[in-house]
PDB file of C-alpha atoms in Angstrom:
ATOM      1  CA  MET A  14       0.086  -0.024  -0.061  1.00  0.00           C
ATOM      2  CA  LYS A  15       1.034   3.403  -0.808  1.00  0.00           C
ATOM      3  CA  ILE A  16       0.471   6.569   1.174  1.00  0.00           C
ATOM      4  CA  LEU A  17       1.407  10.343   0.289  1.00  0.00           C
ATOM      5  CA  LYS A  18       4.603  11.587   2.458  1.00  0.00           C
ATOM      6  CA  ALA A  19       5.986  15.286   2.400  1.00  0.00           C
ATOM      7  CA  ALA A  20       9.587  13.680   1.845  1.00  0.00           C
ATOM      8  CA  ARG A  21      11.642  16.630   0.826  1.00  0.00           C
ATOM      9  CA  MET A  22       9.757  20.132   2.263  1.00  0.00           C
ATOM     10  CA  GLU A  23      13.169  21.664   2.421  1.00  0.00           C
ATOM     11  CA  ARG A  24      12.663  22.211  -1.391  1.00  0.00           C
ATOM     12  CA  CYS A  25       9.066  23.685  -1.051  1.00  0.00           C
ATOM     13  CA  ILE A  26       8.589  27.189  -2.518  1.00  0.00           C
ATOM     14  CA  GLY A  27       4.840  27.452  -1.269  1.00  0.00           C
ATOM     15  CA  CYS A  28       3.578  27.558  -4.465  1.00  0.00           C
ATOM     16  CA  HIS A  29       0.370  25.435  -3.457  1.00  0.00           C
ATOM     17  CA  SER A  30       0.310  23.769  -6.772  1.00  0.00           C
ATOM     18  CA  CYS A  31      -0.391  20.425  -4.798  1.00  0.00           C
ATOM     19  CA  SER A  32      -3.431  21.806  -2.888  1.00  0.00           C
ATOM     20  CA  LEU A  33      -4.892  23.302  -6.023  1.00  0.00           C
ATOM     21  CA  ALA A  34      -4.128  19.924  -8.096  1.00  0.00           C
ATOM     22  CA  CYS A  35      -6.160  18.155  -5.267  1.00  0.00           C
ATOM     23  CA  ALA A  36      -9.059  20.397  -5.021  1.00  0.00           C
ATOM     24  CA  ARG A  37      -9.352  20.393  -9.030  1.00  0.00           C
ATOM     25  CA  LEU A  38      -8.633  16.691  -9.704  1.00  0.00           C
ATOM     26  CA  VAL A  39     -10.006  15.057  -6.407  1.00  0.00           C
ATOM     27  CA  HIS A  40     -12.702  17.333  -5.576  1.00  0.00           C
ATOM     28  CA  LYS A  41     -13.639  18.943  -8.830  1.00  0.00           C
ATOM     29  CA  THR A  42     -13.391  22.734  -7.595  1.00  0.00           C
ATOM     30  CA  LEU A  43     -10.681  25.219  -7.884  1.00  0.00           C
ATOM     31  CA  SER A  44      -9.965  26.491  -4.068  1.00  0.00           C
ATOM     32  CA  TRP A  45      -7.351  25.999  -1.287  1.00  0.00           C
ATOM     33  CA  ASN A  46     -10.218  25.541   1.040  1.00  0.00           C
ATOM     34  CA  LYS A  47     -11.234  22.318  -0.662  1.00  0.00           C
ATOM     35  CA  ALA A  48      -8.055  20.305  -0.815  1.00  0.00           C
ATOM     36  CA  GLY A  49      -6.730  17.298   1.186  1.00  0.00           C
ATOM     37  CA  ILE A  50      -3.270  18.915   1.684  1.00  0.00           C
ATOM     38  CA  ARG A  51      -2.189  22.320   2.926  1.00  0.00           C
ATOM     39  CA  ILE A  52       0.932  24.226   2.728  1.00  0.00           C
ATOM     40  CA  ALA A  53       1.719  26.580   5.355  1.00  0.00           C
ATOM     41  CA  SER A  54       4.752  28.661   6.554  1.00  0.00           C
ATOM     42  CA  ALA A  55       6.979  26.801   9.046  1.00  0.00           C
ATOM     43  CA  GLY A  56       7.333  30.219  10.793  1.00  0.00           C
ATOM     44  CA  GLY A  57       8.191  32.599   8.323  1.00  0.00           C
ATOM     45  CA  LEU A  58      10.090  32.783   4.847  1.00  0.00           C
ATOM     46  CA  SER A  59      13.220  32.139   5.976  1.00  0.00           C
ATOM     47  CA  THR A  60      12.301  29.119   7.935  1.00  0.00           C
ATOM     48  CA  GLY A  61      10.514  27.457   4.517  1.00  0.00           C
ATOM     49  CA  PHE A  62       7.162  25.430   4.533  1.00  0.00           C
ATOM     50  CA  GLU A  63       5.507  22.252   5.856  1.00  0.00           C
ATOM     51  CA  ALA A  64       2.865  20.245   4.481  1.00  0.00           C
ATOM     52  CA  ARG A  65      -0.271  19.330   6.550  1.00  0.00           C
ATOM     53  CA  VAL A  66      -1.259  16.012   5.354  1.00  0.00           C
ATOM     54  CA  CYS A  67      -3.234  13.024   6.877  1.00  0.00           C
ATOM     55  CA  LEU A  68      -0.650  10.696   8.516  1.00  0.00           C
ATOM     56  CA  ALA A  69      -2.843   7.245   7.571  1.00  0.00           C
ATOM     57  CA  CYS A  70      -3.488   6.598  11.291  1.00  0.00           C
ATOM     58  CA  ASN A  71      -4.270   3.084  12.003  1.00  0.00           C
ATOM     59  CA  PRO A  72      -6.883   3.253  13.727  1.00  0.00           C
ATOM     60  CA  ALA A  73      -7.796   6.537  12.613  1.00  0.00           C
ATOM     61  CA  PRO A  74      -9.439   8.617  15.413  1.00  0.00           C
ATOM     62  CA  CYS A  75     -11.383  10.366  12.890  1.00  0.00           C
ATOM     63  CA  VAL A  76     -13.110   7.356  12.076  1.00  0.00           C
ATOM     64  CA  GLU A  77     -14.053   6.741  15.502  1.00  0.00           C
ATOM     65  CA  ALA A  78     -15.306  10.139  16.052  1.00  0.00           C
ATOM     66  CA  CYS A  79     -17.528   9.988  12.967  1.00  0.00           C
ATOM     67  CA  PRO A  80     -21.115   9.435  14.218  1.00  0.00           C
ATOM     68  CA  THR A  81     -22.688   8.423  10.523  1.00  0.00           C
ATOM     69  CA  GLY A  82     -19.795   6.228   9.077  1.00  0.00           C
ATOM     70  CA  ALA A  83     -18.919   9.125   6.628  1.00  0.00           C
ATOM     71  CA  PHE A  84     -15.189   8.056   7.406  1.00  0.00           C
ATOM     72  CA  SER A  85     -14.208   4.848   7.185  1.00  0.00           C
ATOM     73  CA  GLN A  86     -10.841   2.941   7.825  1.00  0.00           C
ATOM     74  CA  ARG A  87      -8.743   2.219   4.964  1.00  0.00           C
ATOM     75  CA  LYS A  88      -6.958  -0.893   4.971  1.00  0.00           C
ATOM     76  CA  GLY A  89      -3.446  -0.199   6.095  1.00  0.00           C
ATOM     77  CA  GLY A  90      -3.914   3.377   7.302  1.00  0.00           C
ATOM     78  CA  GLY A  91      -6.111   6.218   6.668  1.00  0.00           C
ATOM     79  CA  VAL A  92      -9.434   6.980   5.634  1.00  0.00           C
ATOM     80  CA  ILE A  93     -12.010   6.458   2.953  1.00  0.00           C
ATOM     81  CA  GLN A  94     -14.564   9.383   2.654  1.00  0.00           C
ATOM     82  CA  LYS A  95     -18.303   9.069   1.891  1.00  0.00           C
ATOM     83  CA  ARG A  96     -19.356  12.679   1.437  1.00  0.00           C
ATOM     84  CA  LYS A  97     -23.109  11.444   0.963  1.00  0.00           C
ATOM     85  CA  LEU A  98     -23.225  10.513   4.689  1.00  0.00           C
ATOM     86  CA  CYS A  99     -21.316  13.179   6.347  1.00  0.00           C
ATOM     87  CA  ILE A 100     -23.757  15.713   8.404  1.00  0.00           C
ATOM     88  CA  ARG A 101     -21.106  18.175   8.850  1.00  0.00           C
ATOM     89  CA  CYS A 102     -20.530  17.947  12.434  1.00  0.00           C
ATOM     90  CA  GLY A 103     -16.774  18.649  12.578  1.00  0.00           C
ATOM     91  CA  LYS A 104     -16.265  15.707  14.800  1.00  0.00           C
ATOM     92  CA  CYS A 105     -13.906  14.265  12.198  1.00  0.00           C
ATOM     93  CA  ALA A 106     -11.453  17.408  12.307  1.00  0.00           C
ATOM     94  CA  GLU A 107     -11.574  17.792  16.204  1.00  0.00           C
ATOM     95  CA  ALA A 108     -10.532  14.167  16.477  1.00  0.00           C
ATOM     96  CA  CYS A 109      -7.399  14.432  14.066  1.00  0.00           C
ATOM     97  CA  PRO A 110      -4.330  14.564  16.185  1.00  0.00           C
ATOM     98  CA  VAL A 111      -2.225  16.262  13.337  1.00  0.00           C
ATOM     99  CA  ASP A 112      -4.836  19.071  12.183  1.00  0.00           C
ATOM    100  CA  ALA A 113      -4.909  17.527   8.713  1.00  0.00           C
ATOM    101  CA  ILE A 114      -8.911  17.442   8.372  1.00  0.00           C
ATOM    102  CA  PHE A 115      -9.888  21.026   6.990  1.00  0.00           C
ATOM    103  CA  LEU A 116     -13.328  22.297   7.034  1.00  0.00           C
ATOM    104  CA  ASP A 117     -14.565  24.662   4.530  1.00  0.00           C
ATOM    105  CA  HIS A 118     -17.037  27.585   5.259  1.00  0.00           C
ATOM    106  CA  LEU A 119     -20.017  25.169   5.079  1.00  0.00           C
ATOM    107  CA  VAL A 120     -18.242  22.604   7.545  1.00  0.00           C
ATOM    108  CA  ASN A 121     -17.351  20.058   4.683  1.00  0.00           C
ATOM    109  CA  PRO A 122     -14.331  17.967   5.753  1.00  0.00           C
ATOM    110  CA  TYR A 123     -11.328  17.659   3.253  1.00  0.00           C
ATOM    111  CA  VAL A 124      -8.847  15.145   3.955  1.00  0.00           C
ATOM    112  CA  CYS A 125      -6.049  13.548   2.077  1.00  0.00           C
ATOM    113  CA  ILE A 126      -7.027  10.207   0.744  1.00  0.00           C
ATOM    114  CA  HIS A 127      -3.615   9.162  -0.417  1.00  0.00           C
ATOM    115  CA  CYS A 128      -4.436   9.082  -4.104  1.00  0.00           C
ATOM    116  CA  GLY A 129      -1.108  10.707  -5.400  1.00  0.00           C
ATOM    117  CA  ARG A 130      -2.534  12.913  -7.886  1.00  0.00           C
ATOM    118  CA  CYS A 131      -0.881  16.088  -6.367  1.00  0.00           C
ATOM    119  CA  VAL A 132       2.564  14.502  -6.486  1.00  0.00           C
ATOM    120  CA  SER A 133       3.324  15.503 -10.256  1.00  0.00           C
ATOM    121  CA  PHE A 134       2.127  19.080  -9.761  1.00  0.00           C
ATOM    122  CA  CYS A 135       4.984  19.886  -7.258  1.00  0.00           C
ATOM    123  CA  PRO A 136       7.586  21.388  -9.320  1.00  0.00           C
ATOM    124  CA  HIS A 137      10.413  20.664  -6.748  1.00  0.00           C
ATOM    125  CA  ALA A 138       9.710  17.023  -5.982  1.00  0.00           C
ATOM    126  CA  CYS A 139       8.612  17.595  -2.419  1.00  0.00           C
ATOM    127  CA  LEU A 140       6.028  14.903  -2.443  1.00  0.00           C
ATOM    128  CA  GLU A 141       6.404  11.333  -3.158  1.00  0.00           C
ATOM    129  CA  MET A 142       4.006   8.178  -2.709  1.00  0.00           C
ATOM    130  CA  ALA A 143       5.869   5.759  -0.279  1.00  0.00           C
ATOM    131  CA  GLU A 144       5.078   1.902  -0.111  1.00  0.00           C
ATOM    132  CA  VAL A 145       4.057   1.024   3.467  1.00  0.00           C
ATOM    133  CA  GLU A 146       3.543  -2.339   5.074  1.00  0.00           C
ATOM    134  CA  THR A 147       0.226  -2.937   5.310  1.00  0.00           C
ATOM    135  CA  ARG A 148      -0.553  -3.265   8.989  1.00  0.00           C
ATOM    136  CA  GLU A 149      -3.847  -4.129  10.737  1.00  0.00           C
ATOM    137  CA  ALA A 150      -5.353  -1.794  13.263  1.00  0.00           C
ATOM    138  CA  ASP A 151      -4.138  -2.541  16.727  1.00  0.00           C
ATOM    139  CA  GLU A 152      -6.853  -4.182  19.037  1.00  0.00           C
TER     140      GLU A 152
END
């Protein structure tokens, strides 16, 4: 199984191409507020940038917090999102330990689904899809 990793963020110039690619290709809109990956300053222009992206938790706290089953566990880590089941309560975002679930102005959640569509849009190869060992949730 592969997951998205921000492996070389020291190269990032903060262009947000990855966020816009996610919004456009995955969520069919063009808005930084509707993307599963966010780029933010790491503390100022001289300190570079950081990517806020789902860490593929297993078990995922957001899945446990979702009252409707709109978030379900992805085999090996991360989540599968079923938008039609979402009631926009925001509990998934509250439960995320790394603040990687973003809520738009209508409280619609956006999270990385580890599809990798953003990777080719990064002009400096900061992102990669990395193979990880499939692991079952700890009971």
